[in-house]
Structure formats: structure tokens, C-alpha cells
Coordinates of C-alpha atoms in Angstrom, one line a residue:
M1 CA -77.7 -63.4 32.9
T2 CA -81.6 -63.5 32.8
T3 CA -82.6 -65.4 35.5
T4 CA -86.9 -66.1 35.7
G5 CA -86.7 -64.0 38.6
D6 CA -85.4 -61.3 36.7
K7 CA -88.5 -62.0 33.8
I8 CA -91.7 -62.8 35.6
L9 CA -92.5 -59.2 37.1
D10 CA -96.0 -59.4 37.5
T11 CA -96.4 -62.1 40.0
A12 CA -94.9 -62.0 44.2
L13 CA -92.3 -64.3 44.3
S14 CA -93.4 -66.1 47.2
K15 CA -96.8 -67.0 44.7
I16 CA -94.0 -68.5 41.6
G17 CA -93.8 -71.1 44.2
E18 CA -89.7 -71.9 43.1
K19 CA -86.7 -71.3 45.2
S20 CA -84.3 -70.9 42.6
L21 CA -85.7 -68.4 40.8
F22 CA -82.9 -66.4 41.0
T23 CA -80.3 -69.2 39.9
K24 CA -81.4 -71.6 38.3
E25 CA -79.9 -70.5 34.7
L26 CA -76.7 -69.4 36.3
E27 CA -76.5 -72.7 37.6
N28 CA -76.7 -74.2 34.2
A29 CA -74.5 -72.3 32.5
L30 CA -72.2 -73.3 35.5
E31 CA -73.1 -76.7 35.0
R32 CA -72.7 -76.6 31.3
N33 CA -69.2 -75.4 31.3
E34 CA -69.9 -72.0 29.8
V35 CA -69.0 -69.9 33.3
D36 CA -66.7 -70.9 36.1
L37 CA -67.8 -69.4 38.9
V38 CA -71.4 -67.5 39.4
V39 CA -72.2 -64.4 41.9
H40 CA -75.6 -64.4 43.5
S41 CA -77.1 -62.6 46.6
L42 CA -77.1 -65.2 49.6
K43 CA -80.5 -64.3 50.1
D44 CA -81.9 -66.2 46.9
L45 CA -79.9 -69.7 47.3
P46 CA -82.4 -71.9 48.6
T47 CA -80.4 -73.4 51.9
S48 CA -79.9 -76.7 49.7
L49 CA -78.3 -76.3 46.6
P50 CA -78.8 -79.2 43.9
P51 CA -76.2 -81.8 43.7
G52 CA -72.4 -81.1 42.5
F53 CA -72.4 -77.3 43.1
T54 CA -71.6 -75.4 46.0
I55 CA -70.4 -71.8 47.6
G56 CA -66.9 -71.4 47.7
A57 CA -67.0 -67.9 49.1
V58 CA -69.5 -65.6 51.4
L59 CA -68.3 -61.7 51.3
K60 CA -68.1 -59.7 53.7
R61 CA -71.3 -58.6 54.3
E62 CA -73.1 -54.8 53.8
N63 CA -75.8 -53.4 56.0
P64 CA -78.3 -56.5 56.2
H65 CA -80.9 -54.3 57.2
D66 CA -84.1 -53.5 55.2
A67 CA -84.4 -49.3 54.3
V68 CA -87.2 -47.0 53.7
V69 CA -87.6 -45.4 50.8
L70 CA -90.4 -42.6 50.8
H71 CA -91.9 -41.1 48.0
P72 CA -90.7 -37.6 47.5
K73 CA -93.5 -36.0 49.0
H74 CA -93.3 -37.8 52.1
A75 CA -89.6 -36.6 52.9
G76 CA -89.0 -36.1 56.2
K77 CA -91.1 -39.1 57.4
S78 CA -90.5 -42.0 59.1
L79 CA -93.2 -45.2 58.5
D80 CA -94.0 -43.6 62.2
T81 CA -95.2 -40.5 61.2
L82 CA -96.8 -41.7 57.8
P83 CA -100.1 -40.3 57.3
E84 CA -103.1 -43.5 58.3
S85 CA -103.4 -46.2 55.7
S86 CA -100.5 -45.1 53.7
A87 CA -99.8 -47.5 51.1
I88 CA -96.6 -49.8 52.0
G89 CA -95.0 -51.6 48.4
T90 CA -93.1 -54.8 49.8
S91 CA -93.7 -58.4 48.0
S92 CA -92.2 -59.6 51.2
L93 CA -94.2 -61.7 53.1
R94 CA -91.1 -61.5 56.2
R95 CA -91.3 -58.2 55.7
A96 CA -95.8 -57.4 55.7
A97 CA -95.7 -59.6 58.3
Q98 CA -93.0 -58.0 60.4
L99 CA -94.3 -54.2 59.8
K100 CA -97.8 -54.6 60.0
K101 CA -97.7 -55.6 63.4
R102 CA -95.4 -52.4 64.3
F103 CA -97.1 -50.3 62.1
P104 CA -101.2 -51.2 62.3
H105 CA -102.0 -47.6 60.7
L106 CA -100.2 -48.4 57.5
V107 CA -101.8 -50.6 54.5
F108 CA -98.9 -52.8 52.5
K109 CA -99.1 -53.7 49.3
D110 CA -97.1 -55.8 46.8
I111 CA -94.5 -54.7 44.6
R112 CA -92.2 -56.2 42.1
G113 CA -89.4 -55.6 40.1
N114 CA -86.1 -54.9 39.7
L115 CA -84.8 -51.9 42.1
N116 CA -84.9 -48.8 39.2
T117 CA -88.5 -50.3 38.6
R118 CA -89.7 -49.8 42.3
L119 CA -88.0 -46.9 42.1
K120 CA -90.0 -45.5 39.3
K121 CA -92.6 -47.2 40.4
L122 CA -92.7 -45.2 43.5
D123 CA -92.0 -42.2 42.2
E124 CA -94.1 -41.7 38.8
K125 CA -97.1 -42.4 40.5
E126 CA -99.2 -42.0 43.6
D127 CA -99.8 -45.4 44.7
F128 CA -97.2 -45.5 47.3
A129 CA -96.1 -43.7 50.1
A130 CA -93.4 -45.3 50.6
I131 CA -91.5 -48.9 49.5
I132 CA -89.2 -51.6 51.5
L133 CA -85.7 -52.1 49.8
A134 CA -82.7 -53.9 51.5
A135 CA -80.3 -51.4 52.0
A136 CA -77.9 -53.3 50.6
G137 CA -79.1 -53.3 47.3
L138 CA -79.6 -49.4 47.0
R139 CA -76.0 -49.7 48.5
R140 CA -74.5 -51.5 45.7
M141 CA -76.3 -49.6 43.4
G142 CA -75.0 -46.3 44.8
W143 CA -78.5 -45.0 45.5
E144 CA -77.9 -44.5 49.3
N145 CA -79.5 -41.3 49.1
R146 CA -83.1 -42.6 48.5
I147 CA -82.5 -44.2 52.1
S148 CA -84.5 -42.6 54.4
Q149 CA -84.9 -44.3 57.3
I150 CA -82.8 -47.9 58.1
L151 CA -85.4 -50.0 60.2
E152 CA -83.4 -51.2 63.1
P153 CA -84.4 -55.4 64.2
E154 CA -86.7 -54.1 67.2
D155 CA -88.9 -53.0 64.1
C156 CA -87.6 -55.6 61.0
M157 CA -85.1 -58.6 61.1
Y158 CA -83.8 -59.5 57.5
A159 CA -84.0 -62.2 55.9
V160 CA -81.4 -65.4 55.9
G161 CA -78.3 -64.5 54.4
Q162 CA -78.9 -61.2 53.0
G163 CA -76.6 -58.2 52.4
A164 CA -74.6 -61.0 51.8
L165 CA -72.6 -61.7 48.0
A166 CA -72.4 -65.6 47.4
V167 CA -70.1 -67.1 44.9
E168 CA -71.4 -70.2 43.6
V169 CA -68.5 -72.8 41.6
R170 CA -68.7 -77.0 40.8
A171 CA -68.2 -78.3 43.8
R172 CA -65.2 -80.7 42.3
D173 CA -63.5 -77.7 41.0
V174 CA -60.3 -77.5 43.1
D175 CA -58.5 -74.7 41.4
I176 CA -61.5 -72.4 41.6
L177 CA -62.6 -73.3 45.3
E178 CA -59.2 -72.4 46.1
M179 CA -59.0 -69.5 44.1
V180 CA -62.0 -68.2 45.1
S181 CA -61.7 -68.8 48.9
V182 CA -59.6 -65.9 49.3
L183 CA -62.6 -63.7 49.2
H184 CA -64.1 -65.6 52.8
D185 CA -64.6 -63.4 55.7
S186 CA -65.2 -65.2 58.6
D187 CA -67.2 -63.2 60.6
T188 CA -70.2 -63.4 57.6
V189 CA -69.6 -67.4 56.7
L190 CA -70.0 -68.3 60.7
R191 CA -73.1 -65.4 60.8
C192 CA -74.7 -67.0 57.5
I193 CA -74.3 -70.8 58.3
A194 CA -75.9 -70.0 61.1
E195 CA -79.3 -68.5 59.6
R196 CA -79.5 -71.1 56.9
A197 CA -79.5 -74.0 59.2
F198 CA -82.1 -72.1 60.6
L199 CA -84.0 -71.6 57.6
R200 CA -83.5 -75.3 56.3
R201 CA -83.9 -77.1 60.1
L202 CA -88.0 -74.9 59.7
E203 CA -88.2 -75.3 55.9
G204 CA -88.5 -72.3 55.2
G205 CA -88.4 -70.5 51.8
C206 CA -89.9 -67.3 50.3
S207 CA -93.2 -68.5 50.9
V208 CA -93.3 -68.4 54.6
P209 CA -92.1 -65.4 56.9
V210 CA -88.9 -66.4 58.8
A211 CA -86.8 -63.5 59.6
V212 CA -83.3 -63.6 61.7
H213 CA -80.5 -61.1 63.0
T214 CA -77.1 -62.3 64.0
E215 CA -74.1 -60.8 65.5
V216 CA -70.1 -62.0 66.4
K217 CA -69.1 -60.6 69.8
D218 CA -66.4 -61.2 71.8
S219 CA -66.1 -64.7 70.7
Q220 CA -69.7 -65.4 70.7
L221 CA -71.8 -65.9 67.9
Y222 CA -75.4 -64.7 68.7
L223 CA -78.7 -65.7 66.7
T224 CA -82.1 -64.4 66.9
G225 CA -84.6 -65.9 64.6
A226 CA -88.4 -65.5 64.5
V227 CA -91.4 -67.3 62.6
Y228 CA -94.6 -64.8 61.9
S229 CA -98.2 -65.6 60.8
L230 CA -99.4 -63.3 57.8
D231 CA -100.4 -60.6 59.4
G232 CA -97.6 -60.5 62.4
S233 CA -100.4 -61.3 64.8
D234 CA -99.0 -64.9 66.1
S235 CA -94.9 -64.7 66.2
L236 CA -92.4 -66.7 68.0
K237 CA -89.4 -65.1 68.7
E238 CA -85.8 -66.6 70.4
T239 CA -82.4 -65.9 70.7
M240 CA -79.4 -68.4 71.4
Q241 CA -75.9 -68.3 71.0
T242 CA -72.8 -70.2 71.2
S243 CA -68.9 -69.6 70.7
V244 CA -66.9 -69.7 68.0
A245 CA -63.8 -68.8 69.8
A246 CA -61.7 -71.3 67.8
A247 CA -62.7 -70.0 64.8
A248 CA -59.5 -67.8 65.0
A249 CA -57.1 -70.0 66.3
A250 CA -57.9 -73.1 63.9
A251 CA -57.5 -69.9 61.4
A252 CA -54.2 -69.6 62.0
A253 CA -53.4 -73.0 62.3
A254 CA -54.7 -74.3 59.1
D255 CA -52.0 -72.2 57.2
D256 CA -49.4 -75.0 59.0
K257 CA -51.8 -78.3 58.0
S258 CA -52.8 -79.5 54.2
S259 CA -57.1 -78.6 54.1
E260 CA -59.9 -80.8 54.5
E261 CA -60.1 -82.6 51.3
V262 CA -62.3 -81.0 49.3
D263 CA -65.4 -82.8 49.2
E264 CA -69.4 -82.8 49.4
C265 CA -69.7 -83.6 53.0
V266 CA -67.6 -80.6 54.1
Q267 CA -70.3 -78.3 52.8
R268 CA -71.8 -76.9 55.2
V269 CA -75.9 -76.2 54.4
G270 CA -74.4 -75.0 51.0
V271 CA -71.0 -73.5 52.3
T272 CA -67.3 -74.9 51.5
A273 CA -65.0 -72.7 53.8
T274 CA -62.4 -75.2 53.7
K275 CA -59.8 -72.3 56.0
L276 CA -62.2 -71.8 57.7
S277 CA -61.9 -73.8 61.6
G278 CA -64.0 -76.4 61.1
E279 CA -65.3 -76.7 65.0
A280 CA -66.9 -73.0 64.8
Q281 CA -68.4 -73.8 61.1
D282 CA -70.2 -76.9 62.8
R283 CA -71.2 -75.0 66.4
A284 CA -72.8 -72.3 63.8
E285 CA -74.8 -74.7 61.5
R286 CA -75.7 -76.2 65.1
L287 CA -77.0 -72.9 66.8
G288 CA -79.3 -72.5 64.1
V289 CA -80.6 -76.4 64.5
D290 CA -81.2 -75.9 67.7
L291 CA -82.8 -72.2 67.8
A292 CA -85.1 -73.7 65.0
N293 CA -86.1 -77.0 67.1
L294 CA -86.3 -74.8 69.9
L295 CA -89.3 -72.7 68.0
L296 CA -90.5 -75.8 66.8
S297 CA -91.1 -77.2 70.2
K298 CA -93.4 -73.7 70.8
G299 CA -95.7 -74.3 67.7
A300 CA -93.0 -72.5 64.6
K301 CA -94.5 -75.6 62.2
E302 CA -98.0 -74.3 63.2
I303 CA -97.8 -71.0 63.1
L304 CA -95.6 -71.7 59.2
T305 CA -98.0 -74.2 58.2
V306 CA -101.0 -71.4 58.2
A307 CA -99.1 -69.0 56.8
R308 CA -98.4 -71.1 53.6
Q309 CA -101.7 -72.2 53.0
L310 CA -103.3 -68.6 53.5
N311 CA -100.5 -67.7 51.1
D312 CA -101.1 -70.0 48.6
A313 CA -104.8 -69.7 48.9
R314 CA -104.4 -65.9 48.0

């Protein structure tokens, strides 16, 4: 199915000012019972879903990092070694803010379109020296060979939910929820709940530069979150962690007891995962909120407000 986001290709996403660009048409079909489940990039799903919908599965995450795809004539180079004032294509305020700060010798320009369109614009014209894309999309399309460089978190942290696929269903469809729940990947669910809770508390969307990095290691969930001014000169970045040890134990125990009643109240930032420890999910959500509150106490609101105003004025 085609969505508004697929059709409006001449405007930067952050300027269209609509959160559900890639999801509205699909949700309409779900609501009309024309389809029973829809698959999205989790990154495209707003942190608050319309009433009656829920994310019934978050699949194991593909590589969440951003990738550099170079113009063929720059083969072998990296962002560091590209010539002064080389133009880099990205419409993501998050990517541009981080990369402007990190690679001041480069110029960042808007580029829109789906993957094939963007690669074509890169290859067939001389407008861009490189473009920045999600590694996950390139890998899923089988175009991994185009990846010239993967950006590590110190260069560019990723977007909330990046690299994960989400299955959205009607919240009351117990059978469908049960059916798709086997697709849940517990680490990905916990990471994405924390990321989404962080973004929701900051009230961020496409139109503000917010970035994250998460990791589950030795039963600890680590969340690094950051906010940036549009040019990247101003930023706040912090890391917090919480124990999610209960997750594995509870998953084993869940087989014995009946799962939580399916009710909209067990959604956490739009995600329903009844087979996963509720306590671990609550901790992940609280981690996101706590980290956002920490950044807000240090002035994140001001940075994001200015970024939003500047972007609206562009």
C-alpha cells in the first residue's frame, strides 16, 4: 500500500509536520477490517498510537546504525577524507545535527525519496558526494554492497526504533495478538520501549534532532540519549542503566500462568508484549522517562524548542 510519506517526495519530512506520514493509510485499512495486521519500520510509528491499535510484535533488530553511501567517484573514501565542502544528502535533522558538528568541512543538503530514488540521485548526478541512509534498509533490500561506512555511535547515534520492524494490530484482536506475539524479540522490545519512552517524554518527532543508543548486556539495559540544536553546536547527552534480569526468568514463568489480560492498559508506549516480564518492561519504560527528565533538567526543552522554531521557519 502507498502512504502519504511515499507520495510527498519534494518536501523534507520534518517540514510536512505530520507524525503518521507512513502509517495513516495502513491504520485506516486496519480499522476498516480490510487487513488484520500491518508491518512498519518501528521508526515511523509515533510514540502514541491512535486508540484501538497496538504494536503486537517487535522483531529482532537489524543493524540500527546509519550508513554512508558514497558517489562512485569517491570510492574508498570516508566522511573524514571527503574534500572540503562536499555535499552530503540527508533530510534527517538528527543525522545532519550530529554530522555537522563531527565533520565541519562537509555541507548537508536535503534529499527525499525512497531508497532507489535516492541512490539514483546520488549516482546519476553530481549533486552529492555521499548520502546517509539507515543500514537496515540497505541490508533488507540486499544492497549492502553500497555501504561505504557504518557510522558508529560516537559519530552518529541512531533514531528511536531504527532497524526494528513492528507489527501493528487491532488492540482487541486477542487471536491476532497471540499469533504475532511469537515474533517478539525480548531484547529489542526492551530497548525500543526505553527509546520510545525517552522520545515521548521529550515530545520529540520527526521535526526535532533526538538520537539514542541502547544495549542489553549482562541483564543490564543501557540507554544513551541526546538532543541537538539544528547545527549540532548545542547538545546534551547522558547515559543511564537499569536491571532487566527479571525478563528471562519471568518469560519461563509466564508459560505456567495465564498471560496478562489483553487490555489497552498493558500497552507500554504502544507496545503489547504479554509474554515478556511486565516488570522488565516497566523498568525499560521508566529508564526512558528518567533519562528524558535528566536531560530536561539540564535544558533539553530549550534546545528542542529553538530547533523546532528554526526548522519551522526554514
